[in-house]
Coordinates of C-alpha atoms in Angstrom, one line a residue:
Chain A
M561 CA -1.2 -33.6 21.8
S562 CA -0.1 -32.7 18.4
E563 CA -2.4 -31.8 15.7
T564 CA -1.8 -33.7 12.5
V565 CA -3.3 -32.3 9.4
T566 CA -4.9 -35.1 7.5
G567 CA -4.7 -35.8 3.8
P568 CA -5.9 -33.6 1.0
T569 CA -9.5 -34.8 1.4
E570 CA -10.0 -32.6 4.4
T571 CA -12.6 -30.0 4.0
P572 CA -11.8 -26.3 4.7
A573 CA -12.4 -25.0 8.2
A574 CA -16.0 -25.3 9.0
G575 CA -18.1 -22.7 10.9
T576 CA -16.7 -19.8 9.0
T577 CA -18.3 -18.0 6.1
A578 CA -15.9 -19.1 3.4
S579 CA -16.0 -16.2 1.0
G580 CA -13.7 -18.1 -1.3
A581 CA -14.8 -19.9 -4.5
T582 CA -13.7 -23.2 -5.8
I583 CA -11.5 -23.3 -8.8
R584 CA -11.2 -26.2 -11.1
L585 CA -8.7 -26.4 -13.9
E586 CA -9.5 -29.1 -16.4
N587 CA -6.8 -30.3 -18.8
L588 CA -5.5 -26.8 -19.2
T589 CA -2.9 -26.5 -21.9
K590 CA -1.0 -23.6 -23.4
S591 CA 1.2 -23.9 -26.4
Y592 CA 2.8 -21.1 -28.3
P593 CA 3.0 -21.0 -32.0
G594 CA 6.4 -22.2 -33.4
N595 CA 7.1 -24.2 -30.3
P596 CA 6.2 -27.9 -30.4
A597 CA 6.4 -28.5 -26.7
P598 CA 3.5 -26.8 -24.8
A599 CA 4.4 -24.3 -22.0
V600 CA 1.7 -25.8 -19.8
D601 CA 0.7 -29.3 -20.6
N602 CA -2.6 -30.7 -19.5
V603 CA -2.9 -29.4 -16.0
T604 CA -5.9 -30.6 -14.0
M605 CA -6.3 -29.2 -10.5
D606 CA -9.1 -28.8 -8.0
I607 CA -8.8 -26.0 -5.5
K608 CA -11.3 -25.8 -2.7
A609 CA -13.1 -22.7 -1.5
G610 CA -11.1 -20.7 1.1
E611 CA -7.9 -22.6 0.5
T612 CA -4.5 -21.3 -0.1
V613 CA -2.7 -23.2 -2.8
I614 CA 0.9 -22.6 -3.6
L615 CA 2.3 -23.4 -7.0
V616 CA 6.0 -23.9 -6.6
G617 CA 8.6 -25.0 -9.0
P618 CA 11.9 -24.1 -10.7
S619 CA 11.9 -21.0 -12.9
G620 CA 10.5 -21.5 -16.3
C621 CA 8.3 -24.5 -15.2
G622 CA 5.1 -22.7 -16.3
K623 CA 3.8 -21.9 -12.9
S624 CA 3.2 -18.3 -13.7
T625 CA 1.6 -19.2 -17.0
T626 CA -0.7 -21.5 -15.2
L627 CA -1.7 -18.8 -12.8
K628 CA -2.2 -16.3 -15.5
M629 CA -4.6 -18.7 -17.3
I630 CA -6.9 -18.5 -14.3
N631 CA -7.7 -14.9 -14.9
R632 CA -7.0 -15.4 -18.6
L633 CA -4.2 -12.9 -18.9
I634 CA -2.9 -15.8 -21.0
E635 CA -5.6 -17.5 -23.0
P636 CA -5.4 -21.3 -22.7
T637 CA -5.0 -23.2 -25.9
S638 CA -7.3 -25.9 -24.7
G639 CA -9.0 -27.0 -21.5
R640 CA -11.6 -25.4 -19.2
I641 CA -11.5 -23.2 -16.2
R642 CA -14.4 -23.3 -13.7
I643 CA -14.8 -21.0 -10.8
N644 CA -17.6 -22.0 -8.4
D645 CA -18.7 -24.5 -11.1
E646 CA -19.2 -21.8 -13.6
D647 CA -17.3 -22.2 -16.8
V648 CA -15.3 -19.0 -17.3
T649 CA -13.2 -20.1 -20.2
D650 CA -15.3 -18.1 -22.7
M651 CA -16.5 -15.4 -20.4
D652 CA -15.6 -11.7 -21.1
P653 CA -12.1 -11.6 -19.6
V654 CA -12.5 -8.0 -18.4
K655 CA -15.6 -8.9 -16.4
L656 CA -13.9 -12.1 -15.1
R657 CA -10.8 -10.3 -13.9
R658 CA -12.9 -7.8 -11.8
K659 CA -14.0 -10.8 -9.8
I660 CA -10.4 -12.1 -9.3
G661 CA -7.9 -10.2 -7.2
Y662 CA -4.4 -10.0 -8.8
A663 CA -1.2 -9.1 -7.0
I664 CA 2.2 -9.2 -8.7
Q665 CA 5.8 -8.9 -7.9
S666 CA 7.0 -5.2 -7.7
S667 CA 3.4 -4.4 -6.6
G668 CA 2.3 -3.1 -10.0
L669 CA 1.0 0.1 -8.5
F670 CA 0.4 2.9 -10.9
P671 CA 3.0 5.6 -10.2
H672 CA 0.9 8.5 -11.4
M673 CA -2.0 7.7 -9.0
T674 CA -2.1 8.1 -5.2
V675 CA -2.4 5.1 -2.9
A676 CA -6.1 5.9 -2.5
E677 CA -6.6 6.2 -6.3
N678 CA -4.9 2.9 -6.9
I679 CA -7.0 1.0 -4.4
A680 CA -10.2 2.7 -5.6
L681 CA -9.7 1.5 -9.2
V682 CA -11.5 -1.8 -9.2
P683 CA -14.5 -0.7 -6.9
K684 CA -14.9 2.3 -9.2
M685 CA -14.9 0.2 -12.3
T686 CA -17.5 -2.1 -10.9
G687 CA -19.8 0.8 -10.2
W688 CA -19.6 1.4 -6.5
S689 CA -21.0 4.6 -5.1
K690 CA -18.5 7.4 -4.4
S691 CA -18.9 7.2 -0.6
G692 CA -18.8 3.4 -0.8
V693 CA -15.5 3.6 -2.6
K694 CA -14.1 6.1 -0.1
D695 CA -15.0 4.0 2.9
R696 CA -13.7 0.9 1.2
V697 CA -10.3 2.5 0.6
E698 CA -10.0 3.4 4.3
E699 CA -11.1 -0.1 5.3
M700 CA -8.5 -1.7 3.0
L701 CA -5.7 0.4 4.2
D702 CA -6.6 -0.5 7.7
L703 CA -6.8 -4.1 6.8
V704 CA -3.2 -4.2 5.4
G705 CA -1.9 -2.3 8.4
L706 CA -1.3 1.2 6.9
D707 CA -2.7 4.3 8.6
P708 CA -5.3 5.6 6.1
R709 CA -4.7 9.3 7.1
E710 CA -1.0 9.0 6.6
F711 CA -1.0 7.0 3.4
H712 CA -4.1 8.0 1.6
G713 CA -2.6 10.8 -0.5
R714 CA 0.9 9.4 -1.0
Y715 CA 2.3 8.3 -4.3
P716 CA 3.8 4.8 -4.7
R717 CA 7.3 6.1 -5.0
Q718 CA 7.0 7.7 -1.5
L719 CA 6.5 4.2 0.0
S720 CA 9.0 1.5 0.9
G721 CA 8.9 -1.8 -1.0
G722 CA 7.0 -3.5 1.8
Q723 CA 4.4 -0.8 2.0
Q724 CA 4.0 -0.8 -1.8
Q725 CA 3.3 -4.5 -1.6
R726 CA 0.7 -4.0 1.1
V727 CA -1.1 -1.4 -1.1
G728 CA -0.8 -3.9 -4.0
V729 CA -2.6 -6.5 -1.9
A730 CA -5.2 -3.9 -0.7
R731 CA -5.9 -3.0 -4.3
A732 CA -6.3 -6.7 -5.2
L733 CA -8.8 -7.2 -2.4
A734 CA -10.6 -3.9 -2.8
A735 CA -13.7 -5.1 -4.7
D736 CA -13.9 -8.1 -2.4
P737 CA -13.2 -10.8 -5.0
P738 CA -13.7 -14.4 -3.9
V739 CA -10.4 -15.4 -5.5
L740 CA -7.0 -13.9 -5.1
L741 CA -4.1 -14.7 -7.5
M742 CA -0.6 -13.8 -6.3
D743 CA 2.4 -14.0 -8.7
E744 CA 5.5 -14.0 -6.6
P745 CA 4.2 -11.0 -4.7
F746 CA 7.0 -11.0 -2.1
G747 CA 9.8 -11.8 -4.5
A748 CA 11.3 -8.4 -4.6
V749 CA 11.4 -7.4 -1.0
D750 CA 14.1 -8.0 1.6
P751 CA 13.9 -11.1 3.8
I752 CA 12.8 -9.4 6.9
T753 CA 10.0 -7.5 5.2
R754 CA 9.1 -10.6 3.3
D755 CA 8.7 -12.4 6.6
H756 CA 6.4 -9.7 7.9
L757 CA 4.3 -9.7 4.8
Q758 CA 3.9 -13.5 4.9
D759 CA 2.7 -13.3 8.5
E760 CA 0.3 -10.5 7.5
L761 CA -1.0 -12.6 4.6
I762 CA -1.7 -15.5 7.0
R763 CA -3.5 -13.1 9.3
L764 CA -5.6 -11.7 6.4
Q765 CA -6.5 -15.1 5.2
H766 CA -7.6 -16.0 8.7
E767 CA -10.1 -13.2 8.6
L768 CA -11.1 -13.3 4.9
H769 CA -11.0 -17.0 3.8
K770 CA -10.4 -16.2 0.2
T771 CA -9.3 -18.8 -2.3
I772 CA -5.7 -17.9 -2.9
V773 CA -3.5 -19.2 -5.6
F774 CA 0.1 -18.2 -4.9
V775 CA 3.1 -18.6 -7.2
T776 CA 6.6 -18.8 -5.7
H777 CA 9.9 -20.5 -6.3
D778 CA 10.8 -20.4 -2.6
F779 CA 9.8 -23.6 -1.0
D780 CA 10.1 -22.3 2.5
E781 CA 7.5 -19.6 1.6
A782 CA 5.3 -22.3 0.2
I783 CA 5.5 -24.3 3.4
K784 CA 4.7 -21.3 5.5
L785 CA 1.7 -20.1 3.6
G786 CA 0.2 -23.0 1.9
D787 CA -2.7 -25.2 2.9
R788 CA -1.7 -27.3 0.0
I789 CA 1.3 -27.1 -2.2
A790 CA 1.6 -28.1 -5.9
V791 CA 5.1 -28.9 -6.8
L792 CA 5.4 -28.4 -10.5
R793 CA 8.1 -29.7 -12.8
E794 CA 8.7 -28.5 -16.4
R795 CA 5.6 -27.8 -18.5
S796 CA 3.6 -27.4 -15.3
H797 CA 3.3 -31.2 -14.8
I798 CA 2.2 -31.7 -11.2
A799 CA 4.8 -33.7 -9.4
Q800 CA 3.0 -33.7 -6.1
F801 CA -0.1 -31.8 -4.9
D802 CA -0.5 -32.3 -1.2
T803 CA -0.3 -30.7 2.3
P804 CA 3.1 -29.3 3.3
E805 CA 3.4 -32.0 5.9
A806 CA 2.9 -34.8 3.4
I807 CA 5.3 -33.3 0.9
L808 CA 8.0 -32.9 3.6
T809 CA 7.7 -36.3 5.0
N810 CA 6.7 -38.3 2.0
P811 CA 7.9 -36.7 -1.3
T812 CA 6.7 -38.8 -4.2
D813 CA 9.9 -38.8 -6.2
D814 CA 13.5 -37.5 -6.5
F815 CA 12.3 -34.3 -8.2
V816 CA 10.1 -33.3 -5.2
S817 CA 12.6 -34.3 -2.6
G818 CA 15.3 -32.4 -4.5
F819 CA 13.1 -29.4 -4.5
V820 CA 12.2 -29.7 -0.9
G821 CA 15.9 -29.6 -0.3
A822 CA 18.0 -30.8 2.6
G823 CA 16.5 -30.7 6.1
A824 CA 12.9 -31.7 5.5
A825 CA 12.7 -32.7 9.1
L826 CA 13.9 -29.3 10.1
K827 CA 11.4 -27.6 7.9
R828 CA 8.7 -29.7 9.4
L829 CA 9.4 -27.9 12.6
N830 CA 8.0 -24.7 11.0
L831 CA 4.6 -26.3 10.7
T832 CA 4.0 -27.1 14.3
R833 CA 3.5 -24.6 17.1
V834 CA 4.7 -24.7 20.6
R835 CA 1.1 -25.0 21.8
D836 CA 0.9 -28.4 20.1
V837 CA 3.7 -30.0 22.1
G838 CA 3.9 -30.8 25.8
I839 CA 4.7 -27.7 27.8
A840 CA 6.2 -29.0 31.0
D841 CA 5.6 -27.4 34.4
F842 CA 8.6 -25.9 36.2
P843 CA 9.0 -25.0 39.8
T844 CA 8.9 -21.2 40.2
V845 CA 9.5 -18.6 42.8
T846 CA 8.9 -14.9 42.6
V847 CA 11.2 -12.1 43.4
E848 CA 8.9 -11.2 46.3
D849 CA 9.3 -14.6 48.0
P850 CA 11.5 -14.5 51.1
L851 CA 15.0 -15.7 50.7
Q852 CA 14.5 -18.6 53.1
L853 CA 11.7 -20.0 51.1
I854 CA 13.8 -20.0 48.0
F855 CA 16.6 -21.7 49.9
D856 CA 14.2 -24.4 51.1
K857 CA 12.8 -25.0 47.7
L858 CA 16.2 -25.5 46.2
R859 CA 17.4 -27.7 49.0
D860 CA 14.4 -30.0 49.2
G861 CA 15.7 -31.9 46.3
S862 CA 13.4 -32.8 43.5
H863 CA 14.7 -30.0 41.3
N864 CA 18.2 -28.6 40.7
E865 CA 16.8 -25.5 39.3
L866 CA 14.1 -22.8 39.9
L867 CA 12.7 -20.2 37.6
M868 CA 12.3 -16.9 39.3
L869 CA 9.5 -14.7 38.0
D870 CA 9.3 -11.0 38.3
R871 CA 6.3 -9.0 39.8
R872 CA 4.2 -9.5 36.7
N873 CA 4.8 -13.2 36.5
R874 CA 7.3 -12.9 33.7
P875 CA 10.3 -15.2 33.6
Y876 CA 13.3 -13.4 35.1
K877 CA 16.1 -15.6 36.3
W878 CA 17.2 -19.3 36.3
L879 CA 18.4 -20.2 39.8
R880 CA 20.6 -23.3 40.2
R881 CA 21.3 -25.0 43.5
G882 CA 24.8 -23.6 44.0
D883 CA 24.0 -20.1 42.7
L884 CA 22.8 -18.6 45.9
M885 CA 25.8 -19.9 47.8
R886 CA 28.2 -18.5 45.3
A887 CA 26.5 -15.2 45.3
K888 CA 26.7 -15.2 49.1
G889 CA 23.0 -15.0 49.5
S890 CA 22.5 -11.9 47.3
L891 CA 19.5 -12.6 45.1
A892 CA 20.5 -9.7 42.8
R893 CA 23.7 -11.3 41.8
A894 CA 22.6 -15.0 41.8
G895 CA 21.5 -17.0 38.8
Q896 CA 21.3 -16.4 35.1
L897 CA 19.0 -13.9 33.5
V898 CA 16.4 -15.3 31.1
H899 CA 17.3 -13.9 27.8
D900 CA 15.0 -15.7 25.4
T901 CA 11.4 -16.8 25.7
V902 CA 8.9 -18.1 23.1
T903 CA 5.2 -17.7 22.9
R904 CA 2.7 -20.5 22.4
D905 CA 2.3 -19.4 18.8
A906 CA 6.0 -19.7 18.0
T907 CA 7.0 -22.5 15.7
L908 CA 9.0 -25.5 17.0
H909 CA 11.8 -24.1 14.8
D910 CA 11.9 -21.0 16.9
A911 CA 11.7 -23.1 20.1
L912 CA 14.5 -25.3 19.0
E913 CA 16.7 -22.3 18.2
A914 CA 16.0 -20.9 21.7
V915 CA 16.7 -24.3 23.3
L916 CA 19.9 -24.8 21.4
T917 CA 21.3 -21.4 22.4
D918 CA 20.3 -21.8 26.0
S919 CA 23.0 -23.2 28.3
G920 CA 20.5 -25.3 30.2
G921 CA 18.8 -26.6 27.1
R922 CA 15.3 -25.3 27.9
V923 CA 13.2 -22.3 27.1
A924 CA 10.4 -20.6 29.0
V925 CA 7.1 -20.4 27.2
T926 CA 5.1 -17.2 27.8
G927 CA 1.5 -16.1 27.3
R928 CA 0.2 -13.1 25.6
R929 CA 1.4 -10.6 28.2
G930 CA 4.7 -12.3 28.7
E931 CA 3.4 -14.3 31.8
F932 CA 5.1 -17.6 32.4
I933 CA 3.2 -20.7 31.2
G934 CA 5.7 -23.5 31.3
V935 CA 9.0 -24.8 29.8
V936 CA 10.0 -26.7 26.7
D937 CA 13.2 -28.6 26.7
M938 CA 15.3 -30.6 24.3
Q939 CA 13.7 -33.9 25.3
T940 CA 10.2 -32.7 24.7
L941 CA 11.1 -31.3 21.4
M942 CA 12.8 -34.5 20.2
N943 CA 9.9 -36.6 21.3
S944 CA 7.3 -34.5 19.6
V945 CA 9.3 -34.3 16.4
H946 CA 9.6 -38.1 16.4
E947 CA 5.9 -38.4 17.0
L948 CA 5.1 -35.9 14.3
L949 CA 7.2 -37.5 11.7
E950 CA 5.8 -40.9 12.6
A951 CA 2.2 -39.6 12.3
D952 CA 3.0 -37.9 9.0
R953 CA 4.4 -41.1 7.7
L954 CA 1.4 -43.1 8.7
T955 CA -1.0 -40.6 7.1
A956 CA 1.0 -40.6 3.9
M957 CA 1.0 -44.4 3.8
E958 CA -2.7 -44.5 4.4
H959 CA -3.2 -41.9 1.7
Q960 CA -1.1 -43.9 -0.7
H961 CA -3.0 -47.0 0.2
D962 CA -6.3 -45.3 -0.5
L963 CA -5.0 -44.1 -3.8
E964 CA -3.9 -47.5 -4.8
H965 CA -7.2 -48.9 -3.7
L966 CA -9.0 -46.4 -5.8
R967 CA -6.9 -47.0 -8.8
G968 CA -7.4 -50.8 -8.5
H969 CA -11.1 -50.2 -8.3
Q970 CA -11.0 -48.1 -11.4
T971 CA -9.1 -50.6 -13.4
E972 CA -11.5 -53.3 -12.3
Q973 CA -14.4 -51.2 -13.4
E974 CA -12.8 -50.5 -16.7
L975 CA -12.1 -54.1 -17.2
E976 CA -15.7 -55.0 -16.4
G977 CA -16.9 -52.3 -18.7
G978 CA -14.7 -53.6 -21.5
G979 CA -15.9 -57.1 -20.9
S980 CA -19.6 -56.2 -21.1
G981 CA -18.8 -54.3 -24.4
L982 CA -17.7 -57.4 -26.1
Chain B
M105 CA 14.0 55.6 -39.0
N106 CA 15.7 53.3 -36.5
F107 CA 14.4 49.9 -35.5
W108 CA 12.5 51.0 -32.3
E109 CA 10.8 53.9 -34.2
Y110 CA 9.7 51.4 -36.8
V111 CA 8.3 49.1 -34.2
S112 CA 6.4 51.8 -32.4
T113 CA 4.9 53.2 -35.5
R114 CA 3.9 49.8 -36.9
H115 CA 3.0 48.1 -33.6
Q116 CA -0.6 47.7 -34.6
Q117 CA 0.3 45.7 -37.7
L118 CA 3.0 43.8 -35.8
L119 CA 0.7 42.8 -33.0
T120 CA -1.9 41.5 -35.5
D121 CA 0.7 39.5 -37.3
A122 CA 2.1 38.2 -34.1
F123 CA -1.3 37.2 -32.9
Q124 CA -2.1 35.4 -36.2
H125 CA 1.3 33.7 -36.1
V126 CA 0.7 32.3 -32.6
S127 CA -2.8 31.4 -33.3
A128 CA -1.9 29.5 -36.5
V129 CA 0.9 27.6 -34.7
F130 CA -1.2 26.9 -31.7
Q131 CA -4.1 25.5 -33.7
C132 CA -1.9 23.5 -36.0
M133 CA -0.1 22.1 -32.9
V134 CA -3.3 21.0 -31.4
L135 CA -4.2 19.3 -34.7
A136 CA -0.7 17.7 -34.9
T137 CA -0.9 16.5 -31.3
V138 CA -4.2 14.8 -31.7
L139 CA -3.2 13.3 -35.0
G140 CA 0.2 12.3 -33.8
V141 CA -1.1 10.6 -30.6
V142 CA -3.7 8.8 -32.6
I143 CA -1.1 7.6 -35.1
A144 CA 1.2 6.5 -32.2
V145 CA -1.6 4.7 -30.4
L146 CA -2.5 2.8 -33.5
S147 CA 1.0 1.8 -34.4
Y148 CA 3.1 1.5 -31.2
R149 CA 2.2 -2.2 -30.5
S150 CA 3.7 -3.5 -33.8
S151 CA 7.3 -3.0 -34.4
W152 CA 6.9 -2.4 -38.1
G153 CA 3.9 -0.2 -37.6
G154 CA 5.9 2.0 -35.3
S155 CA 8.8 2.2 -37.6
L156 CA 6.5 3.0 -40.5
A157 CA 4.9 5.8 -38.6
I158 CA 8.2 7.3 -37.6
T159 CA 9.9 7.0 -41.0
S160 CA 7.0 8.4 -42.9
T161 CA 6.6 11.4 -40.6
A162 CA 10.4 11.9 -40.8
M163 CA 10.2 11.8 -44.6
I164 CA 7.7 14.7 -44.6
L165 CA 10.2 16.7 -42.6
T166 CA 12.9 16.3 -45.3
I167 CA 10.8 18.0 -47.9
P168 CA 12.0 21.7 -48.0
S169 CA 9.1 23.7 -46.6
L170 CA 9.2 26.4 -49.2
A171 CA 8.9 23.8 -52.0
A172 CA 6.1 21.9 -50.2
I173 CA 4.0 25.0 -49.7
G174 CA 4.6 26.0 -53.3
L175 CA 3.5 22.6 -54.5
L176 CA 0.4 22.8 -52.3
I177 CA -0.9 26.2 -53.8
P178 CA -2.2 24.7 -57.0
L179 CA -3.9 22.0 -55.1
V180 CA -5.6 23.9 -52.2
G181 CA -5.2 27.5 -53.2
L182 CA -3.7 30.4 -51.3
G183 CA -4.0 31.6 -47.7
V184 CA -5.0 29.5 -44.7
P185 CA -5.4 25.9 -46.2
P186 CA -1.8 25.4 -47.3
T187 CA -0.5 26.9 -44.0
V188 CA -2.5 24.6 -41.9
I189 CA -1.6 21.5 -43.9
I190 CA 2.1 22.3 -43.9
L191 CA 2.3 23.2 -40.2
T192 CA 0.3 20.1 -39.1
L193 CA 2.3 17.7 -41.2
Y194 CA 5.6 19.2 -40.2
G195 CA 4.6 19.1 -36.5
L196 CA 3.8 15.4 -36.6
L197 CA 7.3 13.8 -36.3
P198 CA 8.3 14.8 -32.8
V199 CA 4.9 14.1 -31.4
V200 CA 4.6 10.7 -33.1
R201 CA 8.1 9.6 -32.3
N202 CA 7.9 10.7 -28.6
A203 CA 4.4 9.2 -28.2
I204 CA 5.6 5.9 -29.6
V205 CA 8.7 5.9 -27.4
G206 CA 6.6 6.9 -24.4
L207 CA 3.9 4.3 -24.9
R208 CA 6.5 1.6 -25.5
G209 CA 8.4 2.7 -22.4
V210 CA 5.5 2.0 -20.1
D211 CA 6.6 -0.7 -17.7
P212 CA 5.1 -4.0 -19.1
S213 CA 4.4 -5.2 -15.5
L214 CA 2.1 -2.1 -15.1
V215 CA 0.2 -3.0 -18.2
D216 CA 0.0 -6.5 -17.0
A217 CA -1.3 -5.3 -13.6
A218 CA -3.9 -3.0 -15.4
K219 CA -5.1 -6.0 -17.4
G220 CA -5.1 -8.2 -14.4
I221 CA -7.3 -6.0 -12.3
G222 CA -9.9 -5.9 -15.1
M223 CA -9.3 -2.7 -17.0
S224 CA -10.6 -2.7 -20.6
R225 CA -8.3 -1.8 -23.5
T226 CA -9.6 1.8 -23.6
A227 CA -9.3 2.2 -19.8
R228 CA -5.8 0.9 -19.9
L229 CA -4.9 3.3 -22.6
C230 CA -6.6 6.4 -21.1
K231 CA -5.9 5.8 -17.4
V232 CA -2.5 4.1 -17.4
E233 CA -0.5 4.2 -20.7
L234 CA -1.2 7.7 -21.9
P235 CA -0.8 9.4 -18.5
L236 CA 2.5 7.6 -18.1
A237 CA 3.6 8.5 -21.6
W238 CA 2.5 12.1 -21.2
P239 CA 5.9 13.6 -20.2
P240 CA 7.7 12.4 -23.3
I241 CA 4.7 13.4 -25.5
L242 CA 4.8 16.9 -24.0
T243 CA 8.5 17.1 -24.8
G244 CA 7.6 16.2 -28.3
I245 CA 5.0 18.9 -28.5
R246 CA 7.5 21.4 -27.2
V247 CA 10.1 20.6 -29.8
S248 CA 7.4 20.5 -32.5
T249 CA 6.2 24.0 -31.5
Q250 CA 9.7 25.5 -31.6
M251 CA 10.1 24.1 -35.1
L252 CA 6.7 25.3 -36.3
M253 CA 7.3 28.8 -35.1
G254 CA 10.1 29.1 -37.7
I255 CA 8.3 27.2 -40.4
A256 CA 5.1 29.3 -40.0
A257 CA 7.1 32.2 -41.4
I258 CA 7.2 30.4 -44.7
A259 CA 3.4 30.4 -44.8
A260 CA 3.5 34.1 -45.9
Y261 CA 4.8 32.8 -49.2
A262 CA 1.3 31.4 -49.8
S263 CA -0.3 34.6 -48.5
G264 CA -0.8 32.9 -45.2
P265 CA -1.1 34.7 -41.9
G266 CA 1.7 35.6 -39.5
L267 CA 5.0 37.4 -39.0
G268 CA 6.4 35.8 -42.1
N269 CA 4.6 38.6 -44.0
E270 CA 7.0 41.2 -42.4
I271 CA 10.0 39.1 -43.4
F272 CA 8.9 38.5 -47.0
R273 CA 8.0 42.2 -47.5
G274 CA 11.3 43.2 -46.2
L275 CA 13.2 40.8 -48.3
A276 CA 11.3 41.8 -51.4
S277 CA 12.2 45.4 -50.9
L278 CA 15.8 45.1 -49.8
G279 CA 17.6 48.4 -50.2
S280 CA 14.6 50.5 -49.3
A281 CA 14.4 52.5 -46.1
N282 CA 12.6 50.0 -43.8
A283 CA 13.5 46.7 -45.4
I284 CA 16.0 45.6 -42.7
N285 CA 13.7 46.8 -39.9
Q286 CA 10.9 44.8 -41.3
V287 CA 12.9 41.6 -41.6
L288 CA 14.3 42.2 -38.1
A289 CA 10.9 42.9 -36.5
G290 CA 9.5 39.6 -38.0
T291 CA 12.5 37.5 -37.0
L292 CA 12.8 38.9 -33.5
G293 CA 9.0 38.6 -33.0
I294 CA 9.2 34.9 -33.9
V295 CA 12.1 34.3 -31.4
V296 CA 10.3 36.1 -28.6
L297 CA 7.0 34.3 -29.3
A298 CA 8.9 30.9 -29.3
L299 CA 10.4 31.7 -25.9
L300 CA 7.0 32.6 -24.5
F301 CA 5.5 29.4 -25.9
D302 CA 8.2 27.4 -24.2
A303 CA 7.5 29.1 -20.9
A304 CA 3.9 28.2 -21.3
Y305 CA 4.8 24.6 -21.9
V306 CA 6.8 24.4 -18.7
L307 CA 3.8 25.7 -16.9
L308 CA 1.5 23.2 -18.7
G309 CA 3.9 20.4 -17.6
R310 CA 3.6 21.5 -14.0
L311 CA -0.1 21.5 -14.2
T312 CA -0.7 18.2 -16.2
I313 CA 2.1 15.8 -15.1
P314 CA 0.9 14.0 -12.0
R315 CA 3.1 14.5 -8.9
G316 CA 3.8 10.8 -8.7
I317 CA 5.9 10.7 -11.9
R318 CA 7.3 14.2 -12.0
V319 CA 11.0 14.2 -12.0

């Protein structure tokens, strides 16, 4: 019924051409002269191809520094960086960066260039043909949901914050890099636009399968976007690196649970879609049904309530048993209009919201064209949340058990090794 | 002979002088701009380098121009060489200062973005930093040109070209019939040319400052 995402050993979605690349950080350290404590201390991290990894942590924890070491905007003091198993720590940084998309807060668009010129920068530098660049610009604008004809010749200052950010992402992706680094890209836009941009990024990632490393301090954003989340404490020490589900249900320590914040169970609701829980059937009638039939259906007992659908099968009205009587047999006045529905792609959070505001404690689920599919009520939601949390807990425990087992095994081996050395 | 009669009888000479004046200022301004921007590019990243560049070019400006040109004559001779040297050196300060301020004023996040998408040092400078710093640099050039129009008159002291010759000849023969007319013609000529130059810069700004950053 519900799809539980397994532990961090899961491989990325098969069957798709993962255009992403693996990233491996090995003992990455950055210290600044005159400061005894390193800004980033010995970070080791494995990022799989096509995966979205979120670095999240309090401000000043070194998450941005860690990100900027991947494209060597900040040169690591020690440690190695491997992209697709190729050591890039000593590669020419300019060449390296052309293969890594980079999007930042406040979009970083060059104000003296048009939208098209901004997007064309990297393809031009990497020696694409003129017509190739031109086509690519159109394609990228299309991809991020901006009409090429309208936005082609505009200057960044003629765009809204959200549009600028879209162009920023288009520029980052223009040369089709396998890796995309995003440094708090949605930090400076208003909450509604941010929500849109996040949805857009999820859609993009669905199409493109890049390896994305995303920095944010907003844990909710991390949950929404990440395949895996690395919660960082000061000096970029990894407090926990796991799936959002695992972090929500089984934070390793007080620091992580403090960062997750209150209402982990509520946040968990954001990770599951309505399609994953039991959508119950509900007796329906349509507006075209004769009045007598509706009466009979209501009277015959098993249900106190009916859902009336309109001509196109969309939920229209809730009808209770007494409603028709009270309205003196007039269908037009009887019942309660359906004011909120959810789609199957809605999160359980949205569904709960709808259920809570509904007087009958249920919400109609609709398909793509608004047609009725079924109903979700409070009981279903509660049951599935319990199940989800239980499943998460089990996975987490298993995972922990595996880790302990592995550790025990390693110690054993080390002991044996030491023994034979004597 | 009143002023207008003087101008109409001597217009040939006046036009030649005016042309030479403009040409000297223009060429020296080009030199000063190139030199000034190069100095700024080399020095704007370090705080002491920038201060050094600004202070030293400011010091040049404190030397009285008449004295400076006089001191140059024994070194480089008369005529064009001292004129060019003086004008170029005096024109440096506004260009250097505005270029440094302009380059330093480029939003660091843009430089970061330029680096991040893989632009080389030269590309960053030529495609991002200098275009964004261009409006203040152009203002510097404009101020510099106004200043040089006046200073160029001094060049006549070293037998240099330009309208300064009219002024000096007039001053040397004060009391004679046309003395005042000569001084007046030279001075007014310089003022008119300076205004024309300024108009040209406004036009240049319209043509060279990208629409996206025009205020």
